[in-house]
CSV table of C-alpha atoms in Angstrom, one decimal:
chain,number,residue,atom,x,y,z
A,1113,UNK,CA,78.7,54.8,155.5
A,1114,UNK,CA,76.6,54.0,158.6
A,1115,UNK,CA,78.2,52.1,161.3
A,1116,UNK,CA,75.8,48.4,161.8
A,1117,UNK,CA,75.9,46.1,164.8
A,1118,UNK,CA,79.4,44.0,164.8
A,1119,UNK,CA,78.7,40.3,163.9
A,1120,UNK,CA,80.6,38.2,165.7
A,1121,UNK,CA,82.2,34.7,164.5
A,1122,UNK,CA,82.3,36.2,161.1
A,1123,UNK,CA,84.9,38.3,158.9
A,1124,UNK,CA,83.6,41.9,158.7
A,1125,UNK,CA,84.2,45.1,156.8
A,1126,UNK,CA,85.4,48.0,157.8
A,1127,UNK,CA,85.7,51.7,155.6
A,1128,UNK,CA,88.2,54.6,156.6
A,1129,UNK,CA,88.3,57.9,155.5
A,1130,UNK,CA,91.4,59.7,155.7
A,1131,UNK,CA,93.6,56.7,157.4
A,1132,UNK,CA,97.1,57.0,158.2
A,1133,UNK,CA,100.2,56.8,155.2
A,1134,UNK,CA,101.1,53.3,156.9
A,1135,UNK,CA,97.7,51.8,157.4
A,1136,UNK,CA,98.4,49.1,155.1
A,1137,UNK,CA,100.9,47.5,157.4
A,1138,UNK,CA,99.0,48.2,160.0
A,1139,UNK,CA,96.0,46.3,159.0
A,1140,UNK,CA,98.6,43.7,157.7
A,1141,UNK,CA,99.9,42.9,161.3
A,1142,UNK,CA,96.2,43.0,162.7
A,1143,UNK,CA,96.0,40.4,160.1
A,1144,UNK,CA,93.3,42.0,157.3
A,1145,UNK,CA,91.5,39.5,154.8
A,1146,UNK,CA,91.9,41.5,152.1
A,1147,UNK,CA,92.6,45.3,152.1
A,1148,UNK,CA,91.8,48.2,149.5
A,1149,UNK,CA,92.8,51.8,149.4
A,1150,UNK,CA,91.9,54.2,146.8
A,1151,UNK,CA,93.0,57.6,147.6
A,1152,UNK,CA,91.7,59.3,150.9
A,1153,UNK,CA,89.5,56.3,151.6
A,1154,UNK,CA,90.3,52.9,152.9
A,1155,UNK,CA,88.5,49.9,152.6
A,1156,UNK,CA,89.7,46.3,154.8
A,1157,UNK,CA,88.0,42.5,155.8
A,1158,UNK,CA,89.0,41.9,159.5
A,1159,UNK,CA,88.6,38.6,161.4
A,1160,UNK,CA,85.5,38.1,164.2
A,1161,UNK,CA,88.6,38.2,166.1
A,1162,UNK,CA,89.8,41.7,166.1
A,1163,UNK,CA,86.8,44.3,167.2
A,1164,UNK,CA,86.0,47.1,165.3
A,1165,UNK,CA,87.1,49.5,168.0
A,1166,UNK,CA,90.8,47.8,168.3
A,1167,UNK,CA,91.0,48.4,164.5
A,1168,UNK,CA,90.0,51.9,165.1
A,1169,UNK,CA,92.6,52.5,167.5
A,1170,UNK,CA,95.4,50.6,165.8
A,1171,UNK,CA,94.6,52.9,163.0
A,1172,UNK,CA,94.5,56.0,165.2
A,1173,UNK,CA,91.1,57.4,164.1
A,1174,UNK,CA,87.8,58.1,166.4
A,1175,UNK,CA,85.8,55.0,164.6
A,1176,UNK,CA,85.5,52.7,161.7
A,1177,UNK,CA,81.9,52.4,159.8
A,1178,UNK,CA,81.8,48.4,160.0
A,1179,UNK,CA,79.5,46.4,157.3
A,1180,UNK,CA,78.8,42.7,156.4
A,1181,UNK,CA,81.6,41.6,154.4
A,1182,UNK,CA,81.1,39.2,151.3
A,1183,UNK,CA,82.6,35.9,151.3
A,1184,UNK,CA,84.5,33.6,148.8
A,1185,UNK,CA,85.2,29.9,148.4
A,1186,UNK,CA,82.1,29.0,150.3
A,1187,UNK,CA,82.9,31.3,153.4
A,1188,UNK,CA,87.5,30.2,153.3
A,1189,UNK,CA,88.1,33.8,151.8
A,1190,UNK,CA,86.7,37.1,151.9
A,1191,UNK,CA,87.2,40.0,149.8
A,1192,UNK,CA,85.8,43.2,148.7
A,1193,UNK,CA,85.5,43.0,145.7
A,1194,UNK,CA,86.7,40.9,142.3
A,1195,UNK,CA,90.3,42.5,140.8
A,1196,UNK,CA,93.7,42.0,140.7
A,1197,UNK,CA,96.0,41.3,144.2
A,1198,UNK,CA,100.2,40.8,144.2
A,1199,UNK,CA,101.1,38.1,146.3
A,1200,UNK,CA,104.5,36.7,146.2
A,1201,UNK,CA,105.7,39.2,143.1
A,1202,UNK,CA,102.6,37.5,141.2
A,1203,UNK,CA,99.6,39.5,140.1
A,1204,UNK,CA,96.5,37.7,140.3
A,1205,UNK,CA,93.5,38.7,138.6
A,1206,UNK,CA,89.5,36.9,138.0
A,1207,UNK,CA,88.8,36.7,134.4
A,1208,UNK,CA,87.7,40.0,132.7
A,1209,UNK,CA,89.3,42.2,135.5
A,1210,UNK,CA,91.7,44.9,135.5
A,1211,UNK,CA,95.2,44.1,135.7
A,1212,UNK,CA,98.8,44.6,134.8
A,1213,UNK,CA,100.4,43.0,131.9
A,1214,UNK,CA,100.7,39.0,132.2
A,1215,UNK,CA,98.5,38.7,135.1
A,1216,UNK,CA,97.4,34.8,136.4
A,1217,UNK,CA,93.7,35.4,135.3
A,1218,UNK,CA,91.3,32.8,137.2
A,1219,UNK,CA,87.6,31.7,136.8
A,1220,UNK,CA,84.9,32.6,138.8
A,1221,UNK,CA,84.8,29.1,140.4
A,1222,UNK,CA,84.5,27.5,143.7
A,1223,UNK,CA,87.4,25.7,143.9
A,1224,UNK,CA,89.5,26.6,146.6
A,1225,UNK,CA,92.8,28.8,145.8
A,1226,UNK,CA,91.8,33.0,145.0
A,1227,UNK,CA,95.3,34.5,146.5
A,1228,UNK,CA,93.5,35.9,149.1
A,1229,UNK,CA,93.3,33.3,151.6
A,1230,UNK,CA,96.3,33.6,153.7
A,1231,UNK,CA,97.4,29.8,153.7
A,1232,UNK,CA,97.6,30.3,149.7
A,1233,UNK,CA,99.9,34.0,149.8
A,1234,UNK,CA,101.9,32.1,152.4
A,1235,UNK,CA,102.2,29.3,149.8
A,1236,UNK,CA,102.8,31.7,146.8
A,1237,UNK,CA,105.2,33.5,148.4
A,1238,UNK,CA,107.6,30.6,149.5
A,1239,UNK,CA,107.4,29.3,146.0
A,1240,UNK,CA,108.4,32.2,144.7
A,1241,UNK,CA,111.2,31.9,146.5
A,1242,UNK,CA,112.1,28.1,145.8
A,1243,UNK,CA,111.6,28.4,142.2
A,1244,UNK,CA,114.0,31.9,142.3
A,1245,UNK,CA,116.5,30.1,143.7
A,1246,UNK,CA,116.2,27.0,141.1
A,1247,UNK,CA,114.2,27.7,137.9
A,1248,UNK,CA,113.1,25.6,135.3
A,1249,UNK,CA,112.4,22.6,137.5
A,1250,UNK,CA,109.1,20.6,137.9
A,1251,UNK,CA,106.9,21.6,140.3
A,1252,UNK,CA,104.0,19.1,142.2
A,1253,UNK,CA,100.9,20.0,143.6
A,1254,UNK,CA,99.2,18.3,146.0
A,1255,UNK,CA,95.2,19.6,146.5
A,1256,UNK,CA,95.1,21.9,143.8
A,1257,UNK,CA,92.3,23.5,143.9
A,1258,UNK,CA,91.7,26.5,141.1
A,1259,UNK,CA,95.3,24.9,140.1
A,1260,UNK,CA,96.6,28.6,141.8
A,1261,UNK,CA,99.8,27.6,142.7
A,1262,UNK,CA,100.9,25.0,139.7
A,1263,UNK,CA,100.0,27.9,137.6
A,1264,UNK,CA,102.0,30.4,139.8
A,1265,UNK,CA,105.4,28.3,140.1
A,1266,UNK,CA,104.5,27.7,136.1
A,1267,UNK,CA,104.5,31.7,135.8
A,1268,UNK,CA,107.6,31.9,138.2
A,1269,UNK,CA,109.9,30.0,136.0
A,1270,UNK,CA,109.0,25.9,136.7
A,1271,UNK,CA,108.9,23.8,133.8
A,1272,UNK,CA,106.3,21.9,134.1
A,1273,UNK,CA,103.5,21.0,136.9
A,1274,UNK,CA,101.0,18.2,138.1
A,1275,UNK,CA,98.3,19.4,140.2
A,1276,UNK,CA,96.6,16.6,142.0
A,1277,UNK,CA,93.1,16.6,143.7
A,1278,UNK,CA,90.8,13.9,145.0
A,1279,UNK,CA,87.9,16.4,143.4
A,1280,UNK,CA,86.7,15.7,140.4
A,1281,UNK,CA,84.9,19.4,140.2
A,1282,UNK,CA,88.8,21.3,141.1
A,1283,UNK,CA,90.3,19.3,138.5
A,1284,UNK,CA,88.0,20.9,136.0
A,1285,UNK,CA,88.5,24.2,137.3
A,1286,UNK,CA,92.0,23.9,137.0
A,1287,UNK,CA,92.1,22.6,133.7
A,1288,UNK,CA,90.0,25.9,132.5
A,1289,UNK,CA,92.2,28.3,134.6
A,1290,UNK,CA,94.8,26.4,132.7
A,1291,UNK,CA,93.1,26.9,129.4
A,1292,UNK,CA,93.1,30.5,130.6
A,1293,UNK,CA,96.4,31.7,130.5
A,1294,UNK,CA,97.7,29.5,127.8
A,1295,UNK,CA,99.8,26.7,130.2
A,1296,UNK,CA,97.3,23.4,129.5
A,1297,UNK,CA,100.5,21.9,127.6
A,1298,UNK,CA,102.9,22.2,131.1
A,1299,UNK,CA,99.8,20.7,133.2
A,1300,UNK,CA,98.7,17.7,133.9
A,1301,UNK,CA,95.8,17.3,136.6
A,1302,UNK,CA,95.8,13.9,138.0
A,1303,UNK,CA,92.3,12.4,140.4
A,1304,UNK,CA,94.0,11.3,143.8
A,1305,UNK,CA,96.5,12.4,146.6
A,1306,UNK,CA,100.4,11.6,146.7
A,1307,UNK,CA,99.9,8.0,146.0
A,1308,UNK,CA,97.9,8.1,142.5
A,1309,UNK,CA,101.3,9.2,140.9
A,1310,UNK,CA,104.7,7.9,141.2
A,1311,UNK,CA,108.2,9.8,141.0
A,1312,UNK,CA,109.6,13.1,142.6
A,1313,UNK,CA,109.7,16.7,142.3
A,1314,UNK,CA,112.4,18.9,143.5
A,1315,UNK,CA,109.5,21.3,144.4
A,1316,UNK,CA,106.3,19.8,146.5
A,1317,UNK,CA,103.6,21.9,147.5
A,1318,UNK,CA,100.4,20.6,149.8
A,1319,UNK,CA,97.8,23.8,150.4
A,1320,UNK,CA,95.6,21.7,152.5
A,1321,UNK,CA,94.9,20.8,156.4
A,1322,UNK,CA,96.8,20.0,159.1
A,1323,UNK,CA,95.3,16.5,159.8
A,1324,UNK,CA,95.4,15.2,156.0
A,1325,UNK,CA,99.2,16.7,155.9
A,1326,UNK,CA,100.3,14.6,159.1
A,1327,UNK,CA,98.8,11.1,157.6
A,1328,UNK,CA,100.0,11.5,154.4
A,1329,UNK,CA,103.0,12.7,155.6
A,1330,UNK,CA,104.9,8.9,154.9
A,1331,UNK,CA,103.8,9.0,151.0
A,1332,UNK,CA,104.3,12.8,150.4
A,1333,UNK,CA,107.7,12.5,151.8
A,1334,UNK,CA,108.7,10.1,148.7
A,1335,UNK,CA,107.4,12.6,146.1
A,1336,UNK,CA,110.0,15.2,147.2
A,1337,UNK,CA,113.0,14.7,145.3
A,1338,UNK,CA,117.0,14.3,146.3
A,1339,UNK,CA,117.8,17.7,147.3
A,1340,UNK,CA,114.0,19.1,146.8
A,1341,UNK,CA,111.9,21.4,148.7
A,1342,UNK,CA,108.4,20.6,150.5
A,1343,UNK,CA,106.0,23.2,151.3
A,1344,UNK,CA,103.0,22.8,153.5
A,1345,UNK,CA,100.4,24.8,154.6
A,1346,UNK,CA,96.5,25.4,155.7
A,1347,UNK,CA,98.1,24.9,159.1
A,1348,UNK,CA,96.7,26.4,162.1
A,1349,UNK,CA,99.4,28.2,163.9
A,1350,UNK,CA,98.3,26.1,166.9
A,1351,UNK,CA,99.6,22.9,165.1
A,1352,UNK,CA,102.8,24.3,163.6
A,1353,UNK,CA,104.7,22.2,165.5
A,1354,UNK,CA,102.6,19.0,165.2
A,1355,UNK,CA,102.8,18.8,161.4
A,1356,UNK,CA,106.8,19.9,161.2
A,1357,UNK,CA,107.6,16.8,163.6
A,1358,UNK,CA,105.7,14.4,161.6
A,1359,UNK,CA,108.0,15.2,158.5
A,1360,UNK,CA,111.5,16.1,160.5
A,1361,UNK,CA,110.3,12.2,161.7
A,1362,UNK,CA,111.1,11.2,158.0
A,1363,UNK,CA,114.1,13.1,157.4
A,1364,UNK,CA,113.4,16.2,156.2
A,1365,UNK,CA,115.0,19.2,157.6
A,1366,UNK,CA,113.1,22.8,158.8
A,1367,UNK,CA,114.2,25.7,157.1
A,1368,UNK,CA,111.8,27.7,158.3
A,1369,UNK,CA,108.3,29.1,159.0
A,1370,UNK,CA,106.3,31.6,158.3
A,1371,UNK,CA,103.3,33.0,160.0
A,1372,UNK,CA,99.7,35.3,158.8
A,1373,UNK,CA,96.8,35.9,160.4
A,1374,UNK,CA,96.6,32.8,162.5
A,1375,UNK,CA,98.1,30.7,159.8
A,1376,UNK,CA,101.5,29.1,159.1
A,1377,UNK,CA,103.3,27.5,156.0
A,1378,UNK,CA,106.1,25.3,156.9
A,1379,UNK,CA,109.4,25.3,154.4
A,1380,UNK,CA,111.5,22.1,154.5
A,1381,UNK,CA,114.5,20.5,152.6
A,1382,UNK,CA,115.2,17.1,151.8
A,1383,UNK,CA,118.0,15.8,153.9
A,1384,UNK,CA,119.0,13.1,151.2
């Protein structure tokens, strides 16, 4: 492939032949959009941030041939191309694509929530983790989206979810990802943020943005239950520290953080 002109403020491609065995994690730390390697070729998204020719040397080759990369969820993800990715032990696959036995399978939609974007495999993996360590709980969503991660902690072990959204147009994507793989009894989609329902969840989970997490940060406190877990994220890594205060502020305690491609997702534990 020809090399073009690098675009700048824009996520890019870039193809490889013959890259190194551990060019994966390379590309991981350099923090890739999505990567794809099919035997001696190689095949990533980078951010406007990291030139082509730092990518080329972090890989240790002479040059990468650099294209226009296609984007996802109306420019929020990028990807090569539709098919099955693991995030957080989870395959996750678009309708009709290849992939392993018992795949999450999701519609071609725009609703936000693919796996790719790295505030949603930051997400996936930490519930992954909370509903490993207690299964068979209820799980709460808070900006669902596709319905990605109620359907993921649903495929991880929780019992039941509610996936809330204050767009009409997610909710109906969610309900026909939920459709999809057979859970539309274990969700309920609800119109709204934190306050349209009432109760707690020993598992909370808000994918969204930094400002909205910090003023709802009073109300989504009371939907975590006595001895629950809240995760948060779409956090720039620049405001980490902004939207842990404003929840240590209401008694909940850090556990910890975790950081990808300029984005964090912040753990914490109810301290009641």
């Amino acid at each position: 492939m020809a090399a073009v002109a690098y675009a700048a403020a824009v996520p890019y491609r870039i193809d490889v032949d013959q890259p190194p065995g551990d060019a994966l994690d390379r590309l991981v730390d350099l923090g890739a959009l999505d990567v794809d390697q099919a035997g001696n070729r190689l095949a990533a998204i980078l951010p406007d941030g990291v030139p082509p020719d730092v990518a080329a040397r972090v890989l240790g080759v002479d040059r990468v041939a650099v294209s226009a990369a296609t984007s996802r969820d109306a420019g929020s993800v990028w990807r090569l191309g539709p098919r099955a990715v693991t995030v957080g032990g989870l395959s996750i696959a678009p309708e009709g694509a290849e992939a392993p036995a018992g795949a999450l399978r999701l519609l071609d939609a725009d609703a936000f929530g693919t796996g790719l974007h790295p505030t949603t495999a930051l997400t996936l993996a930490a519930l992954a983790d909370a509903v490993a360590m207690a299964p068979g709980g209820p799980m709460l969503d808070v900006g669902t989206g596709s319905g990605i991660l109620a359907l993921a902690a649903l495929r991880l072990g929780a019992s039941e979810a509610t996936g809330l959204d204050v767009d009409p147009a997610a909710l109906d994507v969610a309900a026909g990802n939920a459709r999809l793989n057979g859970v539309s009894d274990r969700l309920r989609l609800v119109h709204g943020g934190p306050d349209a329902v009432d109760g707690a969840w020993p598992l909370v989970a808000a994918n969204v943005l930094a400002a909205p997490l910090i003023e709802m940060a009073p109300v989504l406190v009371r939907r975590v239950a006595r001895r629950g877990r809240l995760v948060l994220s779409g956090i720039p890594h620049a405001l980490d520290g902004d939207v842990r205060r404003a929840y240590q502020h209401l008694g909940m305690h850090h556990r910890h953080t975790d950081r990808r491609a300029g984005w964090v997702a912040v753990v914490l534990d109810a301290s009641w």
